Amino acid sequence: MSETKATEGSEKKSLNFIEEIVEKDLAEGKNGGRVQTRFPPEPNGYLHIGHAKAICMDFGIAAKYGGVCNLRFDDTNPTKEDTEYVDAIKEDIKWLGFQWGNEYYASDYFQQLWDFAVELIREGKAYIDEQNQETILSQKGSPTQPGINSPYRDRPVEESLDLFCRMNSGEFDEGSMVLRAKIDMAHNNMLFRDPIIYRIVKTPHHRTGTKWKAYPMYDFAHGQSDFFEGVTHSLCTLEFFPHRPLYDLFIDWLKKGQDLDDNRPRQNEFNKLNLNYTLLSKRNLLALVQNGLVSGWDDPRMPTICGYRRRGYTPESIKLFVDRIGYTKFDALNDMALMESAVREDLNRRATRVSAVIDPVKLTVTNYPEDKTEELESINNPENPDEGSHKITFSRTLWIERDDFMEDAPAKYFRLSPGREVRLKNAYIVRCSGYRKGNDGNVEEVFCEYIPNTKTGEPDSNRKVKGTIHWISTTHSIQAEVRLYDRLWLFENPRDELSRLRDEGLSAVDAMRRMLNPKSLEVRTKCYVEEYLTDTKPLDHFQFQRIGYFCTDKDSTPDHLIFNRTVPLKDSWGKIKDKA
Ligand code: ATP
Ligand code: MG
């Protein structure tokens, strides 16, 4: 008995609060026991990691409760929207591994929304206001003070109807008039103080062209669109909490109490994803792209889905991260380190282990014959024996990492230094016998002697050495470009810093320039990778042993291999920060 209870308890606990709400609604038979959600992006930019959190919620709830999640483009502002974004958004959702039921557009409801607005005017619930935005704003009052009625508030219905039609025919300038819902200028929810529900926009729409010049505002389009589609749970982020009563009111007006079963969408809010050292919000990301501060929406330093994809994040790692941070009713700032650890965890399972030298220095094995080579086995993934192994070639001259050698090393340095022994991974134990410096004073070549019979499985393979280093045969390697990425921003909370600098009078772009981490990208062109990588394709995942996880860039070709560092093997940011 008590055992059953414990199980029940832990199952309950694993539900997030939205799931609890959905289960309660289902238990109460709301919406006939149906679950339907939607993911409603505005096609005004590429999706970012915050959207991934919303996507996991919207699609996750539908999947878990046998419902459907539709994709709805919230395309009510033609000045900022474009089909380029529509296409990119669809690609990113699919890449994340989700499939929507139907593809809808708020613009498909422009006629229905228009008709509804006309009805409201007829019923005396909406009126055309010819004041400008500033005046309207100045009459809103404050949370402690009621607003002032517009002088147009009680204008005749016929006049409003006439003006509304002419608003849409292109006769009037943008900003010259708006349609407002007539609710209550003293309401304690400021959003109820006669909200603007239609405005004039003359920019052609990416789908409807010049058919419309009067466009519905978010609050007048979103809930109604949910209603038209039969959405049951309209899940969004916390900033929409104060909008909920207005969302409900417009749906009440739309339904006119006809539906006794109260089939209706219900809005629920969860916390936004906020990441340290990361600036989300499409407006800011667009500014970065348009001003060339990054190479594009898919620059691997961007927090966009396509940026993370190009950098080498997997859909699974993003979903793992979203799952770990969970959903709450409080805004928080999540640590980037948490996301990176999810990425490491996932790549540890799937990345092929290879050798690469990203800061090379030559190592010559002086007692190894010049014309000799040996093929050795390198295990593809110790986490998954099924992935087998591939061949690597040992030869007399090798590339090793520059920091795997020290002329004058402290006792705890377990790598190469004159007189010391290390194991060359998968190959022999070698003893360092000397080195040669170039004219610039830098070490140009390190010499060593290999100790026979010390390969794995050979009689002297148990000889004690403290360190293992990786290497690549100079005659069996390919030169490659490696791009090392770091955080794009110098500030833990770039959003706060941005608004601070803007308050000082800087333009957004100048402020961003100042905030960028100058070391966010380091390009190394003289790196070497195993020949095994000759045919690598974009988005292949690798672990460059002892260095980090890397992925083949989309611009990589067999003649010019390019690899992006997805994430270092260990979190080194803490250390770097302390040193700075
Ligand atoms: P941005 O401010 O970055 O442009 P947005 O909210 O305007 O984002 P939309 O395309 O309007 O972007 O949003 C689509 C959905 O994604 C909405 O339901 C929104 O609440 C959600 N969303 C946007 N940003 C985040 C975030 N940081 N965390 C979680 N959900 C988010
Ligand atoms: Mg938006």
XYZ file of C-alpha atoms and ligand atoms in Angstrom:
612
model
C 0.000 0.000 0.000
C 2.610 2.504 1.057
C 4.746 1.410 -1.886
C 1.985 2.231 -4.358
C 1.605 5.620 -2.773
C 5.281 6.372 -3.106
C 5.197 5.517 -6.795
C 2.160 7.676 -7.314
C 3.863 10.485 -5.502
C 6.989 10.374 -7.586
C 4.989 10.210 -10.812
C 3.059 13.281 -9.759
C 6.266 15.062 -8.905
C 7.714 14.489 -12.333
C 4.884 16.453 -13.954
C 5.639 20.080 -14.629
C 3.019 22.599 -13.574
C 1.636 22.959 -17.099
C 1.173 19.201 -17.322
C -0.671 19.341 -14.016
C -2.987 22.012 -15.416
C -3.614 19.968 -18.559
C -4.343 16.825 -16.559
C -6.768 18.738 -14.378
C -8.520 20.176 -17.438
C -8.766 16.707 -18.939
C -10.111 15.277 -15.697
C -12.754 18.017 -15.656
C -13.694 17.205 -19.236
C -12.858 20.642 -20.580
C -12.893 21.008 -24.384
C -14.382 17.539 -24.662
C -11.168 15.966 -23.394
C -9.174 17.262 -26.343
C -5.656 18.662 -26.223
C -4.522 20.999 -28.960
C -1.585 23.370 -28.761
C 0.207 25.618 -31.188
C 3.665 27.053 -31.588
C 3.112 30.657 -32.729
C 6.322 32.285 -33.968
C 6.319 35.653 -35.612
C 8.283 35.225 -38.859
C 10.470 38.236 -38.142
C 13.725 36.404 -37.504
C 15.287 33.020 -36.918
C 14.387 30.886 -33.944
C 16.641 31.014 -30.906
C 17.252 28.733 -27.965
C 14.386 30.390 -26.064
C 12.017 29.274 -28.780
C 13.343 25.744 -28.366
C 12.042 25.834 -24.820
C 8.587 26.908 -26.045
C 8.682 24.315 -28.839
C 9.494 21.497 -26.414
C 6.563 22.595 -24.281
C 4.011 23.082 -27.088
C 4.869 19.911 -28.979
C 5.635 17.963 -25.805
C 2.221 18.590 -24.246
C 0.405 17.635 -27.447
C 2.424 14.432 -27.805
C 2.067 13.443 -24.179
C -1.706 13.837 -24.133
C -2.505 12.424 -27.553
C -3.240 15.821 -29.053
C -1.915 17.835 -31.899
C 0.380 20.823 -32.038
C 0.004 23.142 -35.007
C 2.468 25.623 -36.326
C 0.976 29.070 -36.580
C 2.849 32.000 -37.990
C 1.813 35.105 -36.153
C 2.241 37.303 -39.187
C 0.397 40.476 -38.315
C 3.237 42.952 -38.783
C 4.298 43.069 -42.450
C 7.069 45.598 -41.829
C 9.239 43.021 -40.121
C 8.149 39.720 -41.579
C 9.412 37.702 -44.486
C 9.121 34.274 -46.114
C 12.849 33.743 -45.546
C 12.013 33.533 -41.850
C 9.005 31.285 -42.434
C 11.213 28.769 -44.228
C 13.994 28.955 -41.658
C 11.576 28.467 -38.771
C 10.112 25.343 -40.368
C 13.552 23.913 -41.017
C 14.626 24.487 -37.426
C 11.517 22.924 -35.887
C 11.953 19.836 -38.053
C 15.612 19.635 -37.206
C 14.720 19.686 -33.521
C 12.668 16.595 -34.263
C 9.115 17.908 -34.100
C 6.349 17.636 -36.635
C 3.376 19.971 -36.570
C -0.156 18.920 -37.504
C -1.221 21.867 -39.654
C 0.581 24.929 -40.858
C -1.512 28.001 -40.168
C -1.052 31.723 -40.585
C -2.728 34.475 -38.615
C -3.007 36.233 -41.976
C -5.449 33.512 -43.045
C -7.827 34.957 -40.470
C -7.592 38.590 -41.555
C -11.090 38.463 -43.026
C -12.599 36.773 -39.955
C -10.844 39.209 -37.660
C -12.024 42.113 -39.766
C -15.597 40.873 -39.650
C -15.363 40.489 -35.895
C -14.006 44.026 -35.554
C -16.860 45.364 -37.683
C -19.299 43.538 -35.443
C -17.739 45.121 -32.374
C -18.063 48.577 -33.896
C -21.716 47.864 -34.661
C -22.279 46.737 -31.082
C -20.676 49.905 -29.755
C -17.675 47.966 -28.451
C -15.062 49.593 -30.663
C -14.407 53.015 -32.133
C -12.006 54.798 -34.414
C -9.658 57.117 -32.573
C -7.988 59.799 -34.667
C -5.491 60.819 -32.021
C -1.854 59.894 -32.415
C -0.131 57.182 -30.392
C 1.526 59.604 -27.949
C -1.732 61.302 -27.089
C -3.455 57.979 -26.611
C -0.624 56.844 -24.370
C -0.724 60.043 -22.358
C -4.424 59.476 -21.649
C -3.920 55.953 -20.326
C -3.428 57.034 -16.731
C -1.370 54.926 -14.373
C -2.029 51.848 -12.272
C -3.145 54.199 -9.481
C -4.896 56.776 -11.670
C -7.711 56.243 -14.121
C -7.211 57.224 -17.742
C -9.013 59.895 -19.700
C -11.632 59.088 -22.315
C -10.694 59.835 -25.883
C -12.781 62.625 -27.433
C -13.669 60.084 -30.143
C -14.890 57.453 -27.698
C -18.555 58.137 -28.235
C -18.529 58.956 -31.902
C -21.432 57.503 -33.935
C -21.149 53.867 -34.993
C -21.636 54.792 -38.650
C -18.715 57.171 -38.538
C -16.425 54.516 -37.075
C -17.598 51.954 -39.622
C -16.929 54.329 -42.469
C -13.491 55.287 -41.185
C -12.562 51.671 -40.492
C -13.247 50.757 -44.119
C -11.282 53.738 -45.330
C -8.426 52.843 -42.972
C -8.125 49.677 -44.961
C -8.441 51.226 -48.403
C -5.187 53.133 -48.128
C -6.786 56.529 -47.880
C -5.141 57.447 -44.574
C -1.540 57.640 -43.470
C 0.010 55.219 -41.033
C -0.500 56.445 -37.490
C -3.329 58.804 -38.412
C -6.007 56.678 -36.713
C -6.555 53.392 -34.941
C -9.440 51.176 -33.937
C -9.811 50.803 -30.175
C -11.922 48.409 -28.159
C -14.232 50.306 -25.843
C -13.778 48.683 -22.465
C -12.982 50.743 -19.388
C -10.562 53.661 -19.073
C -10.451 53.195 -15.303
C -9.853 49.429 -15.310
C -7.171 48.237 -12.919
C -5.647 46.185 -15.719
C -4.085 48.852 -17.912
C -4.541 46.643 -20.969
C -8.301 47.089 -20.615
C -8.117 50.849 -21.015
C -9.486 50.874 -24.521
C -6.687 48.854 -26.154
C -5.754 49.534 -29.757
C -6.923 46.581 -31.834
C -6.240 47.757 -35.398
C -3.694 50.073 -36.960
C -2.655 51.122 -40.454
C 0.399 49.521 -42.057
C 1.153 50.238 -45.681
C 4.083 47.890 -46.191
C 2.960 44.963 -48.369
C 2.466 41.715 -46.494
C 4.595 38.719 -47.454
C 1.486 36.619 -48.012
C -1.474 38.920 -48.558
C 0.352 41.608 -50.510
C -1.504 44.929 -50.525
C -4.957 43.504 -49.822
C -4.965 44.847 -46.280
C -3.831 48.133 -44.880
C -5.515 47.754 -41.508
C -3.808 45.114 -39.394
C -4.930 43.564 -36.100
C -2.737 44.000 -33.040
C -1.308 40.993 -31.206
C -3.996 40.961 -28.506
C -6.744 41.046 -31.073
C -5.241 38.348 -33.277
C -3.699 35.770 -31.010
C -6.577 34.546 -28.875
C -9.023 34.671 -31.754
C -6.657 32.665 -33.936
C -6.406 30.115 -31.125
C -10.185 30.011 -30.995
C -10.671 29.632 -34.767
C -8.268 26.703 -34.809
C -9.689 24.937 -31.779
C -6.639 25.334 -29.583
C -7.305 24.100 -26.061
C -4.103 25.127 -24.302
C -2.445 28.324 -25.434
C 0.946 28.162 -23.770
C 3.128 31.226 -23.726
C 5.693 33.034 -21.635
C 5.147 34.958 -18.426
C 5.087 38.444 -19.891
C 1.672 37.590 -21.321
C 0.192 36.934 -17.900
C -1.444 40.402 -17.675
C -2.874 39.834 -21.170
C -4.779 36.756 -20.077
C -7.978 38.557 -18.964
C -8.098 40.457 -22.261
C -7.484 37.194 -24.132
C -10.493 35.741 -22.310
C -12.659 38.818 -22.831
C -12.199 38.889 -26.599
C -13.005 35.194 -26.772
C -16.138 35.792 -24.687
C -17.169 38.512 -27.116
C -16.440 36.238 -30.031
C -18.427 33.323 -28.600
C -21.320 35.480 -27.386
C -22.155 32.836 -24.820
C -23.414 30.483 -27.536
C -21.341 27.504 -26.495
C -22.707 26.119 -23.293
C -19.935 23.549 -22.980
C -17.470 26.410 -22.882
C -15.140 24.999 -25.491
C -12.402 27.561 -25.546
C -8.659 28.005 -25.560
C -7.072 28.773 -22.208
C -3.826 30.631 -21.855
C -1.146 29.505 -19.418
C 2.259 31.030 -18.915
C 5.682 29.645 -18.072
C 9.058 31.293 -17.590
C 11.194 32.411 -20.483
C 14.565 30.918 -21.079
C 17.260 33.373 -20.139
C 20.890 32.358 -20.470
C 23.894 34.122 -19.057
C 26.416 35.563 -21.539
C 23.640 35.319 -24.122
C 21.392 37.884 -25.692
C 18.144 36.505 -27.072
C 15.347 38.467 -28.729
C 15.180 38.551 -32.481
C 15.417 42.318 -32.612
C 18.910 42.256 -31.156
C 19.976 39.235 -33.162
C 18.798 40.957 -36.335
C 20.898 44.016 -35.446
C 23.965 41.780 -35.052
C 23.365 40.250 -38.471
C 22.478 43.465 -40.276
C 25.499 45.308 -38.944
C 27.912 42.505 -39.715
C 28.894 41.936 -36.093
C 28.453 38.227 -36.796
C 28.636 36.353 -40.092
C 24.899 35.623 -40.266
C 21.981 34.087 -38.410
C 23.850 30.797 -38.365
C 27.134 32.177 -37.092
C 28.132 29.483 -34.590
C 28.335 32.123 -31.866
C 24.671 33.030 -32.311
C 22.105 31.634 -29.852
C 19.910 30.710 -32.802
C 18.893 27.129 -33.464
C 20.756 27.258 -36.789
C 23.804 28.772 -35.077
C 23.915 25.989 -32.507
C 23.350 23.433 -35.247
C 26.296 24.746 -37.241
C 28.385 24.817 -34.111
C 27.695 21.132 -33.543
C 24.934 21.028 -30.950
C 22.513 18.181 -31.531
C 18.719 18.350 -31.191
C 19.042 15.824 -28.372
C 21.467 17.998 -26.442
C 19.176 21.009 -26.722
C 16.195 18.968 -25.577
C 18.194 17.500 -22.712
C 19.106 20.996 -21.569
C 15.525 22.254 -21.827
C 14.368 19.239 -19.880
C 16.910 19.876 -17.120
C 16.055 23.531 -16.584
C 12.349 22.739 -16.542
C 9.375 25.084 -16.491
C 8.419 27.363 -13.626
C 6.424 30.515 -12.958
C 9.475 32.607 -12.111
C 11.997 34.282 -14.350
C 15.541 33.092 -13.847
C 18.946 33.359 -15.462
C 20.252 29.946 -16.439
C 23.911 29.120 -16.530
C 25.452 28.490 -19.924
C 27.599 25.830 -18.229
C 24.454 23.764 -17.749
C 23.725 23.833 -21.453
C 27.307 22.974 -22.326
C 27.293 20.031 -19.954
C 24.175 18.681 -21.685
C 25.981 19.061 -25.006
C 29.032 17.204 -23.700
C 26.870 14.462 -22.300
C 25.144 13.910 -25.613
C 28.259 14.200 -27.764
C 30.129 11.838 -25.487
C 27.637 9.224 -26.610
C 27.739 9.955 -30.321
C 30.999 11.650 -31.332
C 33.682 9.667 -33.149
C 37.048 9.923 -31.437
C 39.813 11.138 -33.697
C 43.148 12.848 -33.343
C 43.753 16.425 -34.354
C 46.602 18.743 -33.546
C 45.501 22.358 -33.388
C 48.797 23.986 -32.374
C 51.358 21.759 -34.019
C 55.022 21.144 -33.357
C 56.992 18.386 -35.054
C 58.089 15.297 -33.144
C 60.751 13.119 -34.767
C 61.209 9.566 -33.537
C 64.908 9.302 -34.273
C 65.244 5.536 -33.863
C 62.248 4.719 -36.081
C 63.164 3.901 -39.688
C 62.408 6.594 -42.212
C 60.612 4.364 -44.676
C 58.640 2.423 -42.106
C 54.971 2.922 -41.187
C 52.608 0.900 -39.020
C 48.839 0.783 -39.101
C 47.278 0.929 -35.660
C 43.712 0.716 -34.435
C 41.949 3.733 -32.990
C 38.656 3.022 -31.227
C 35.808 5.101 -32.626
C 33.844 5.442 -29.448
C 34.670 3.784 -26.132
C 31.055 4.500 -25.087
C 29.782 2.284 -27.865
C 31.854 -0.751 -28.882
C 29.509 -1.346 -31.848
C 31.042 1.626 -33.584
C 34.280 -0.281 -34.027
C 37.578 1.314 -34.830
C 39.502 2.895 -37.672
C 43.127 2.785 -38.785
C 45.728 5.371 -37.972
C 49.281 5.357 -39.270
C 52.414 5.659 -37.186
C 55.593 6.979 -38.774
C 58.898 8.592 -37.958
C 57.691 12.208 -37.995
C 54.601 13.239 -36.119
C 52.658 16.341 -35.162
C 52.016 16.871 -31.485
C 50.480 19.783 -29.589
C 52.911 22.538 -28.755
C 51.844 22.521 -25.129
C 52.576 18.802 -24.843
C 56.271 19.705 -24.746
C 58.180 21.871 -22.276
C 61.887 22.624 -22.294
C 62.062 23.034 -18.590
C 59.118 21.322 -16.986
C 57.967 21.245 -13.357
C 57.758 17.837 -11.653
C 53.975 17.570 -12.115
C 54.164 18.030 -15.890
C 53.389 14.558 -17.244
C 54.050 15.241 -20.876
C 57.203 15.543 -22.991
C 60.312 17.208 -21.658
C 63.949 16.212 -22.103
C 64.594 12.858 -20.435
C 60.894 12.136 -19.708
C 58.733 9.357 -21.089
C 55.128 9.458 -22.273
C 52.856 7.138 -24.168
C 51.829 8.162 -27.659
C 48.171 7.218 -27.649
C 47.484 3.838 -29.312
C 51.222 3.514 -30.075
C 54.606 3.367 -28.357
C 56.089 4.817 -25.238
C 58.729 7.396 -26.216
C 61.522 9.139 -24.321
C 62.313 12.754 -25.156
C 65.932 13.110 -26.235
C 66.135 16.769 -27.206
C 64.728 19.610 -29.239
C 65.669 22.235 -31.775
C 64.731 25.918 -31.805
C 64.204 28.147 -34.809
C 65.724 31.606 -35.302
C 62.734 33.160 -33.567
C 63.548 31.274 -30.382
C 60.507 28.992 -30.628
C 60.796 25.236 -30.433
C 60.592 23.889 -33.973
C 61.190 20.209 -33.501
C 61.219 17.787 -30.621
C 63.237 14.565 -30.725
C 62.480 11.306 -29.037
C 63.267 7.619 -29.164
C 60.559 5.005 -29.106
C 60.855 2.071 -26.778
C 60.208 -1.166 -28.665
C 57.569 -3.637 -27.509
C 55.552 -1.029 -25.653
C 52.457 -0.937 -27.861
C 49.262 -2.301 -26.322
C 49.443 -6.068 -26.140
C 53.227 -6.145 -26.479
C 55.483 -7.557 -23.740
C 56.647 -4.186 -22.346
C 53.372 -2.353 -22.707
C 52.983 -2.212 -18.931
C 56.015 -0.004 -18.493
C 54.974 2.823 -16.153
C 54.455 6.266 -17.655
C 52.452 9.086 -16.137
C 51.088 10.692 -19.273
C 49.579 9.920 -22.661
C 49.616 12.418 -25.492
C 48.009 12.331 -28.921
C 49.805 12.670 -32.242
C 49.328 12.471 -36.003
C 51.750 11.231 -38.612
C 52.945 14.200 -40.683
C 52.802 12.049 -43.790
C 49.294 10.759 -43.064
C 47.486 13.899 -42.008
C 45.490 16.657 -43.661
C 45.897 20.313 -42.955
C 42.653 21.814 -41.721
C 41.137 25.027 -40.441
C 39.811 24.987 -36.935
C 37.511 27.655 -35.521
C 37.535 28.054 -31.791
C 34.458 29.751 -30.400
C 33.866 31.340 -27.089
C 31.081 33.379 -25.554
C 29.927 36.197 -27.800
C 29.429 38.640 -24.936
C 31.739 39.840 -22.221
C 28.868 40.377 -19.816
C 27.037 37.829 -17.766
C 23.774 39.641 -18.367
C 24.133 41.358 -21.746
C 20.542 42.561 -21.741
C 21.133 44.673 -18.636
C 24.434 45.978 -19.971
C 22.818 46.851 -23.280
C 20.110 48.911 -21.639
C 22.682 50.573 -19.360
C 24.772 51.657 -22.354
C 21.677 52.774 -24.230
C 20.736 54.914 -21.248
C 24.157 56.519 -21.615
C 23.098 57.515 -25.110
C 24.854 54.875 -27.206
C 23.088 53.425 -30.220
C 22.210 49.745 -29.951
C 24.921 48.815 -32.420
C 27.638 50.884 -30.739
C 26.637 49.428 -27.409
C 26.793 45.911 -28.801
C 30.210 46.572 -30.343
C 31.507 47.487 -26.928
C 30.035 44.423 -25.324
C 31.365 41.821 -27.748
C 33.997 39.391 -26.524
C 37.000 40.109 -28.802
C 38.094 36.508 -28.300
C 34.776 34.961 -29.277
C 36.331 33.536 -32.437
C 39.867 32.330 -33.007
C 40.638 30.881 -36.430
C 43.577 28.507 -36.721
C 44.480 27.589 -40.267
C 47.505 25.373 -39.663
C 45.965 22.465 -37.825
C 46.231 18.798 -38.724
C 43.673 16.039 -38.631
C 43.755 12.340 -39.414
C 43.344 11.247 -43.019
C 40.274 9.421 -41.772
C 38.461 12.789 -41.908
C 38.990 13.298 -45.658
C 35.369 12.583 -46.540
C 33.729 14.236 -43.578
C 30.380 15.904 -44.184
C 28.934 19.048 -42.597
C 27.510 18.412 -39.139
C 29.584 15.257 -38.525
C 30.442 15.172 -34.847
C 33.905 14.376 -33.561
C 35.771 14.364 -30.364
C 39.262 15.661 -31.039
C 40.872 13.630 -28.297
C 42.095 15.654 -25.326
C 40.805 18.904 -26.921
C 37.078 19.014 -27.281
C 34.045 18.269 -29.392
C 34.138 19.534 -32.955
C 31.855 19.457 -35.923
C 32.483 19.845 -39.624
C 31.444 23.277 -40.833
C 28.953 23.698 -43.669
C 31.651 25.463 -45.735
C 34.117 22.603 -45.345
C 35.272 20.867 -48.576
C 37.675 17.949 -49.067
C 40.269 20.492 -50.229
C 39.729 22.788 -47.312
C 38.473 21.096 -44.214
C 36.912 23.361 -41.607
C 35.953 22.299 -38.102
C 34.015 24.243 -35.495
C 34.663 23.729 -31.840
C 31.308 22.853 -30.361
C 32.453 22.791 -26.772
C 35.765 22.109 -24.995
C 36.077 18.817 -23.130
C 35.854 20.523 -19.779
C 34.334 23.761 -18.654
C 37.306 26.098 -18.703
C 35.406 29.356 -18.642
C 35.429 29.611 -14.859
C 39.227 29.411 -14.850
C 39.639 31.922 -17.673
C 37.360 34.354 -15.907
C 39.307 34.072 -12.647
C 42.585 34.751 -14.433
C 41.279 37.831 -16.252
P 11.823 37.584 -29.260
O 11.444 38.574 -28.191
O 13.082 36.887 -29.000
O 11.717 38.136 -30.626
P 9.228 36.617 -29.340
O 8.539 36.255 -28.080
O 8.886 37.894 -29.980
O 10.762 36.465 -29.119
P 7.758 34.950 -31.054
O 8.134 34.476 -32.388
O 6.702 35.963 -30.933
O 9.088 35.477 -30.391
O 7.477 33.756 -30.063
C 7.064 32.460 -30.389
C 6.896 31.712 -29.100
O 8.159 31.522 -28.479
C 6.036 32.469 -28.111
O 5.121 31.560 -27.524
C 7.023 32.967 -27.097
O 6.432 33.106 -25.837
C 8.104 31.910 -27.129
N 9.394 32.437 -26.695
C 10.061 33.499 -27.182
N 11.197 33.713 -26.489
C 11.254 32.752 -25.534
C 12.175 32.430 -24.484
N 13.269 33.151 -24.289
N 11.895 31.376 -23.705
C 10.793 30.632 -23.902
N 9.888 30.882 -24.853
C 10.103 31.929 -25.665
Mg 7.527 38.885 -30.854
